Coordinates of C-alpha atoms in Angstrom, one line a residue:
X148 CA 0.0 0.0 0.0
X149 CA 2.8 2.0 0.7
X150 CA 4.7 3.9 -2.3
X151 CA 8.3 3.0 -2.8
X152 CA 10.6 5.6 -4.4
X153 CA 13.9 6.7 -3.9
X154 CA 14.6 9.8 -1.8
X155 CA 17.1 13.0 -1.5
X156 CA 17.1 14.9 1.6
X157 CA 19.5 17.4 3.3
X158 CA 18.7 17.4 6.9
X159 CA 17.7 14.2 9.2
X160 CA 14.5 14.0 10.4
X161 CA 12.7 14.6 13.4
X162 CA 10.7 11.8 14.4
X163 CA 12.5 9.0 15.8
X164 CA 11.7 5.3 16.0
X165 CA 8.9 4.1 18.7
X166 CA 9.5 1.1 20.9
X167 CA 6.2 -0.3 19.6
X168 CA 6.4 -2.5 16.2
X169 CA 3.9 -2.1 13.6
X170 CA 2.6 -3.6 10.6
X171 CA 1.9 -2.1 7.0
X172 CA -0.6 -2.4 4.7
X173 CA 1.5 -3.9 2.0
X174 CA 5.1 -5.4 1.3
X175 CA 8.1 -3.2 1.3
X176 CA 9.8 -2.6 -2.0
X177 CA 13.1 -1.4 -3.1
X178 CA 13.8 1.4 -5.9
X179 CA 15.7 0.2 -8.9
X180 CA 19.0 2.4 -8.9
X181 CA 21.2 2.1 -12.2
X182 CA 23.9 4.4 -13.4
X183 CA 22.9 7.0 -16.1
X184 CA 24.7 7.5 -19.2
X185 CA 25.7 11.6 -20.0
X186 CA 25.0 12.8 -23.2
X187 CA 27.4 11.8 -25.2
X188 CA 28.2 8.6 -24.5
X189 CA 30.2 8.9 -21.5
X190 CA 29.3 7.8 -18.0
X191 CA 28.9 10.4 -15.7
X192 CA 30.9 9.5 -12.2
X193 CA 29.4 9.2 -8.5
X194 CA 25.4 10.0 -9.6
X195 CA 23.0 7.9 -9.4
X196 CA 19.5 7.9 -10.6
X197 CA 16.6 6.1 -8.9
X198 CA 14.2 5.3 -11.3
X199 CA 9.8 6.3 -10.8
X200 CA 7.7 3.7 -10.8
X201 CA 4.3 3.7 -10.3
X202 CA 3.2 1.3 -8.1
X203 CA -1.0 -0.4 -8.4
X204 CA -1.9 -2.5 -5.3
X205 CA -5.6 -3.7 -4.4
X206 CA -6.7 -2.5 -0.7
X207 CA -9.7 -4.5 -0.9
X208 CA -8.5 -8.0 -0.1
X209 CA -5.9 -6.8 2.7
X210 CA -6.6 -7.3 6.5
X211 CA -4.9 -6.1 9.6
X212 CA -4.8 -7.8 13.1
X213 CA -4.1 -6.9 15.9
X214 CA -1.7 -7.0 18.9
X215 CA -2.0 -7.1 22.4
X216 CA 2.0 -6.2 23.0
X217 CA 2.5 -3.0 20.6
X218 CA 0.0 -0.9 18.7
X219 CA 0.3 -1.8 15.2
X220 CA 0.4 1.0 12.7
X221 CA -1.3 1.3 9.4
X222 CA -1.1 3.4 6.3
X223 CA -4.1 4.1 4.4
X224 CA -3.4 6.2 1.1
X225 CA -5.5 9.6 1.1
X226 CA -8.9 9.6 -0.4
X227 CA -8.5 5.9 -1.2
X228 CA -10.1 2.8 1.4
X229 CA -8.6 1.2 3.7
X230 CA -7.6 -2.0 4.3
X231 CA -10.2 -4.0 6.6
X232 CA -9.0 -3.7 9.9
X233 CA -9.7 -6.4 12.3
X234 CA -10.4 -6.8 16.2
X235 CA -8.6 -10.0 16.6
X236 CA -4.9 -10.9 16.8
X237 CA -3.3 -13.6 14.4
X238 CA -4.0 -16.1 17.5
X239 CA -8.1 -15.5 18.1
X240 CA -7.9 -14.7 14.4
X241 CA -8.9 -18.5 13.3
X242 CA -10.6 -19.4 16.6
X243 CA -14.5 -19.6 17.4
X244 CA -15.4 -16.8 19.5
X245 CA -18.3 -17.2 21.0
X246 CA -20.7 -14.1 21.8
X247 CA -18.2 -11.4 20.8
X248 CA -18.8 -7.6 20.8
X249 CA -16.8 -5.3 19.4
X250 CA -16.7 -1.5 20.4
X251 CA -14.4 0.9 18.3
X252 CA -13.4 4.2 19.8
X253 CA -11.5 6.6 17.2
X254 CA -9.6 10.5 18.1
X255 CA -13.0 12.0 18.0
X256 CA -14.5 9.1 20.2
X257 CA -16.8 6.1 20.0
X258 CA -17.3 4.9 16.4
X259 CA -20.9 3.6 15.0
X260 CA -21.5 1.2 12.5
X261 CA -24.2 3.7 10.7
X262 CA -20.6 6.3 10.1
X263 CA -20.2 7.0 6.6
X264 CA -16.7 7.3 6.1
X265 CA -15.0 5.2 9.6
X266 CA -17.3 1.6 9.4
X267 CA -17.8 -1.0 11.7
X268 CA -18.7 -4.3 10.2
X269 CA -21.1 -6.9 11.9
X270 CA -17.9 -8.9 12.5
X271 CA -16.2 -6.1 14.1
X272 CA -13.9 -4.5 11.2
X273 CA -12.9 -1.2 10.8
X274 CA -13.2 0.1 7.2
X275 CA -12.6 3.8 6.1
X276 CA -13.9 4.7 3.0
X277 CA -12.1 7.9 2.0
X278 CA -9.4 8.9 4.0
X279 CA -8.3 11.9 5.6
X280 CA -5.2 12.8 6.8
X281 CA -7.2 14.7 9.8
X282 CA -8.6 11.0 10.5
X283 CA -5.3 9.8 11.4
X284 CA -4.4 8.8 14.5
X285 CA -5.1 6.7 17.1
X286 CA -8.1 3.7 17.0
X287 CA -9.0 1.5 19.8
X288 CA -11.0 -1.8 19.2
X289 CA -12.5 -3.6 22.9
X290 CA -13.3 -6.8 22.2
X291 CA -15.7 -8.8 24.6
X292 CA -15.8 -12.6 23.7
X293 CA -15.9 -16.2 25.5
X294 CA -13.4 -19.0 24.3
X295 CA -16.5 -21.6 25.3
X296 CA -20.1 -21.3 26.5
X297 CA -18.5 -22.7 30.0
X298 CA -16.0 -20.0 30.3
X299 CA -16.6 -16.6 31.4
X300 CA -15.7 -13.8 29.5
X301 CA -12.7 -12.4 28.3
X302 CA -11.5 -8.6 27.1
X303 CA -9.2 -7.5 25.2
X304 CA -8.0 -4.2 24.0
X305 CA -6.3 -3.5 20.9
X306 CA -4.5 -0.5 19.2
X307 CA -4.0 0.7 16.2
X308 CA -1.9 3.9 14.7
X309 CA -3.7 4.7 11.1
X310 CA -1.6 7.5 9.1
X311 CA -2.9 9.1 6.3
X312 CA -0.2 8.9 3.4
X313 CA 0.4 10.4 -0.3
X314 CA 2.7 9.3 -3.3
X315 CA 5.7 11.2 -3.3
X316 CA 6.2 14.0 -5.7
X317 CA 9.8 13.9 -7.6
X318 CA 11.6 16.1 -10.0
X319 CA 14.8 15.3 -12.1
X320 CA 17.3 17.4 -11.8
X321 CA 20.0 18.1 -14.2
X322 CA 23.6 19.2 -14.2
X323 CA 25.1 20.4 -17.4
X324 CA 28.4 22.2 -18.5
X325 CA 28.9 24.7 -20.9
X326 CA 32.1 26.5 -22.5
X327 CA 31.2 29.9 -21.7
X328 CA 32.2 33.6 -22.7
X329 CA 34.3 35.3 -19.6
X330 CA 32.3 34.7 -16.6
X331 CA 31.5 38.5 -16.1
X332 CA 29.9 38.8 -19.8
X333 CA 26.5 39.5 -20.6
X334 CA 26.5 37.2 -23.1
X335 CA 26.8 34.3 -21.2
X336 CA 23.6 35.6 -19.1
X337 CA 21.7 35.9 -22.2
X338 CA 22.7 32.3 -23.6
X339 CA 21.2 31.3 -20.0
X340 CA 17.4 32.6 -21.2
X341 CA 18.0 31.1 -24.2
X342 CA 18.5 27.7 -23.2
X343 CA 15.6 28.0 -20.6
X344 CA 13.0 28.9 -23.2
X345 CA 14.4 26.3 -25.5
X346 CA 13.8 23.4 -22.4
X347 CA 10.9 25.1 -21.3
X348 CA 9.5 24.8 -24.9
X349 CA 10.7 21.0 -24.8
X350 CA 8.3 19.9 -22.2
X351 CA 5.7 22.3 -22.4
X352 CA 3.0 19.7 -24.4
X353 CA 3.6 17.5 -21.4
X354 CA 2.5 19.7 -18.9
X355 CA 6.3 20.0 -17.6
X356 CA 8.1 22.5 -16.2
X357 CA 11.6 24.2 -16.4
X358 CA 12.8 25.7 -13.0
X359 CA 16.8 27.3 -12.7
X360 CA 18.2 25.9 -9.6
X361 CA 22.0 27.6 -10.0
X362 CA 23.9 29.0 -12.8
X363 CA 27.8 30.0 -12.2
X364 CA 30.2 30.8 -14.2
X365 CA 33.6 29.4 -13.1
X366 CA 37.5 29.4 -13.9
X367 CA 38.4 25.9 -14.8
X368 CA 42.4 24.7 -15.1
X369 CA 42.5 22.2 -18.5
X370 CA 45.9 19.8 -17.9
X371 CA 46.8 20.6 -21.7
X372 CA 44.6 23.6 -22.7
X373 CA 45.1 25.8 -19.9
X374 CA 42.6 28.5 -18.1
X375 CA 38.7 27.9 -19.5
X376 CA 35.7 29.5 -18.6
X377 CA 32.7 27.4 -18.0
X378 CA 29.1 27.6 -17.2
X379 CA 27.8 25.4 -14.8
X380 CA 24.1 25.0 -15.3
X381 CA 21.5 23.1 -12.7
X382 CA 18.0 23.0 -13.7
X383 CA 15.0 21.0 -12.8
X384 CA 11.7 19.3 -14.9
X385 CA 8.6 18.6 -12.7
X386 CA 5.0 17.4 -13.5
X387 CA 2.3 20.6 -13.8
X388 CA -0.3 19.4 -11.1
X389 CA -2.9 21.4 -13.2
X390 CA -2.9 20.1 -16.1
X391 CA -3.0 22.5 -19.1
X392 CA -5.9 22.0 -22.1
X393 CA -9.5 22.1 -22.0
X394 CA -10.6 18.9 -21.2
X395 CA -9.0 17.0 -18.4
X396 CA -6.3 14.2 -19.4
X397 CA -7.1 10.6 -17.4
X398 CA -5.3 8.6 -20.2
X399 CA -3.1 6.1 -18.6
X400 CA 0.1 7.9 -20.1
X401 CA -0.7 11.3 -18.7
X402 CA 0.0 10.0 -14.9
X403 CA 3.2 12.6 -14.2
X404 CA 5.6 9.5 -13.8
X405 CA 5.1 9.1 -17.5
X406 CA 5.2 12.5 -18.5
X407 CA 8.1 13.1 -16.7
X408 CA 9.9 10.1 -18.2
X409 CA 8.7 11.8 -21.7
X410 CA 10.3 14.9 -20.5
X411 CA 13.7 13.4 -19.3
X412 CA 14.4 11.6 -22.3
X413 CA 13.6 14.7 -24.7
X414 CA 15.9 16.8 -22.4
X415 CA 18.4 14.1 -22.8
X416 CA 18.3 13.9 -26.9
X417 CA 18.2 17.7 -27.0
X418 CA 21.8 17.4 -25.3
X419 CA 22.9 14.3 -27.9
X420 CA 21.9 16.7 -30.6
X421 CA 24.1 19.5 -29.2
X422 CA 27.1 16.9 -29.2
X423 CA 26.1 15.9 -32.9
X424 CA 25.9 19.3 -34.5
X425 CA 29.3 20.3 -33.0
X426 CA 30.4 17.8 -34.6
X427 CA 29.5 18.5 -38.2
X428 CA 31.4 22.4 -37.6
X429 CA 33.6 23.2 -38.9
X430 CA 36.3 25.0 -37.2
X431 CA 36.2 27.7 -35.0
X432 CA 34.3 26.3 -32.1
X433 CA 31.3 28.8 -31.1
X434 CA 32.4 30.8 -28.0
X435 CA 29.5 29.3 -26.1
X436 CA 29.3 25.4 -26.3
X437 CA 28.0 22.2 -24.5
X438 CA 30.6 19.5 -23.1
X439 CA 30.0 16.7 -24.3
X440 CA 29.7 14.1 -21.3
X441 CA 29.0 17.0 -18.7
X442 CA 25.3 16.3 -18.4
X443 CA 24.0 14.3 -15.1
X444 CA 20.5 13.3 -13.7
X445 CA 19.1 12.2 -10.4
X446 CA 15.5 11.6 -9.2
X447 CA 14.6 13.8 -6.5
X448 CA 11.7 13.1 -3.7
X449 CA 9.7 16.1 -2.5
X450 CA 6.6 15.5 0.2
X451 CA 3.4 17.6 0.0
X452 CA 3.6 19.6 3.2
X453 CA 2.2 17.8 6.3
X454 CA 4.0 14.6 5.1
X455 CA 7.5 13.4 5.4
X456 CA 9.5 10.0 4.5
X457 CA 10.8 8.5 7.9
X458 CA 12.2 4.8 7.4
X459 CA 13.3 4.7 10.8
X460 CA 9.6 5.6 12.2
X461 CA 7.8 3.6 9.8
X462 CA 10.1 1.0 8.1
X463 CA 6.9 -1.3 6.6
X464 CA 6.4 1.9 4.9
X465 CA 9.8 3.7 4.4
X466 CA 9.7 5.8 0.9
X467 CA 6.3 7.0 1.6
X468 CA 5.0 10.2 2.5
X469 CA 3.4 9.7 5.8
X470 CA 1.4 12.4 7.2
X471 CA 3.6 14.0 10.4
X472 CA 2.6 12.9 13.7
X473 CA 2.0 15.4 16.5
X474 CA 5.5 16.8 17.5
X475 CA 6.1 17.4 14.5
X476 CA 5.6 19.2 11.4
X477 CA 6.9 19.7 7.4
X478 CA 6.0 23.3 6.4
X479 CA 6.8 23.0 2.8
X480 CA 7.6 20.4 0.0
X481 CA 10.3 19.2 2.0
X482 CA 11.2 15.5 2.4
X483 CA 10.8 14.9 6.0
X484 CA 8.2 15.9 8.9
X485 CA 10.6 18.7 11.1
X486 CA 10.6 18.5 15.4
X487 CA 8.1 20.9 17.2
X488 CA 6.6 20.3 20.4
X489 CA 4.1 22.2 20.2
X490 CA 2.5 20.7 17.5
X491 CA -0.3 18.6 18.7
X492 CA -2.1 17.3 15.4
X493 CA -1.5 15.0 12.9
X494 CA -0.2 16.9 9.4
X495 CA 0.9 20.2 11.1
X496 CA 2.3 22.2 8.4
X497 CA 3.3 24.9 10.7
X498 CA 5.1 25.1 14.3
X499 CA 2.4 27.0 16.3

């Protein structure tokens, strides 16, 4: 249940692992991680790039038990159902109760079976229809039941953690090189809107985006052709969440992982096709020019704010965006949930 992708991050974050264990809604997967070619034909050194995948997993057919040690947690994708989650443990979960009553009790207090969006079955399951990340939290099933008509009856009290989570949102991000004009020219700051309207132009049909990270100019020391200056050029393609055109696009290759993909490898052949046209000049070189071999990619993870990815906090879950659990909070499309005590709900975006 849980989406699996690769994730970049530059500070550590807050939340820290409980003492309880937990159990996921789904099996944990790995990201595939390969080494890119540049542009060119040469390998670029040290980068890796995690490659999307989208990821299609039926809730319907999952259940949850329960545990009388720990309080299990559970990740229930926004808007989307939930697993079934039982009032049993995996011991009573295949033996005859006899009489049992069931009695859920949820953050906002004692849950019916006649709720519309948090259900209790007739054989004491808790179902949520479409989820909230303001339903998150803590659920608590009682359980009344006799092992035999002889015996007198037992109770039992079960807990569960459900967090509302959300498919991560990723970008590529692109480093390139260029051989530039001296670095205080204006022309080299004119060949950098250039090459942003000519990207931006790239991806625009697939609802993509350009966005400038960092351009510098540097002094670079050849070992047999001495001082060069060089632009060093980082820039970023994301999905449009809006997408552009009259009529909305629900066409299975319009999900952003395939877009973006579309978008990567036309960025990708627009850099080839620099490398080939440079080499059909004749001499003298242009005095602004790619590098052949210069261009690198990786896949980046962003959270919506609210969420964050914590492996450590929930390792049945550990690339997904998990909404942040009171303490703490993610004010931005950051990739993990920030500390603050005086955060007290689940999804804080701020530290008030």
């Amino acid at each position: 249940m849980c989406t699996q992708t690769g994730s970049q991050a530059s500070t550590p974050p807050a939340d820290h692992p409980s003492g309880s264990g937990g159990v996921s809604v789904g099996p944990s997967f790995r990201p595939a991680v390969r080494q890119l070619p540049a542009a060119g034909g040469r390998a670029p050194v040290g980068h890796l790039a995690r490659l999307p995948r989208s990821f299609r997993l039926s809730q319907d057919t999952l259940k949850i038990v329960g545990s009388t040690h720990f309080p299990v947690s559970v990740y229930v994708m926004l808007h989307q159902k939930s697993p079934h989650v039982l009032c049993v443990t995996q011991r009573l979960r295949n033996t005859e109760l006899v009489d049992p009553s069931f009695q859920w009790h949820g953050p906002k207090g004692k849950l019916v079976s006649e709720n519309t969006t948090a259900q209790v079955t007739s054989t004491g399951s808790l179902i949520f229809q479409s989820f909230e990340e303001t339903m998150s939290g803590v659920y608590t099933c009682f359980l009344e039941y006799k092992p035999t008509v002889e015996e007198p009856v037992k109770n039992l009290q079960l807990k569960y953690i459900v967090y509302a989570y959300r498919e991560p949102r990723f970008y590529y991000q692109f480093t390139a090189r260029y051989h530039a004009a001296p670095c205080n020219s204006i022309y080299n700051i004119s060949f950098e809107k250039k090459l942003l309207q000519i990207l931006s132009k790239l991806v625009l049909d697939l609802s993509c985006e350009i966005s400038l990270i960092k351009s510098e100019c540097h002094r670079v020391k050849m070992q047999r052709a001495g001082l060069q200056n060089e632009l060093f050029f980082t820039f970023s393609v994301a999905s449009i969440d809006t997408e552009k055109g009259s009529k909305p696009c629900t066409d299975h290759s319009c999900e952003a992982s395939k877009r973006l993909s579309k978008a990567k490898n036309l960025i990708e052949r627009f850099f080839i096709q620099q490398v080939e046209v440079l080499g059909k000049r004749a001499e003298p070189l242009p005095e602004i020019y790619y590098i052949e071999g210069t261009l690198q990619m990786v896949w980046v993870n962003r959270c919506f704010p609210g969420y964050g990815i914590n492996v450590l906090k929930h390792p049945k879950c550990p690339e997904c965006c998990v909404v942040c659990s009171p303490g703490s909070f993610n004010p931005r499309d950051g990739t993990h949930c920030l500390q603050c005590n005086n955060s007290l709900v689940y999804g804080a975006k701020t530290c008030m």
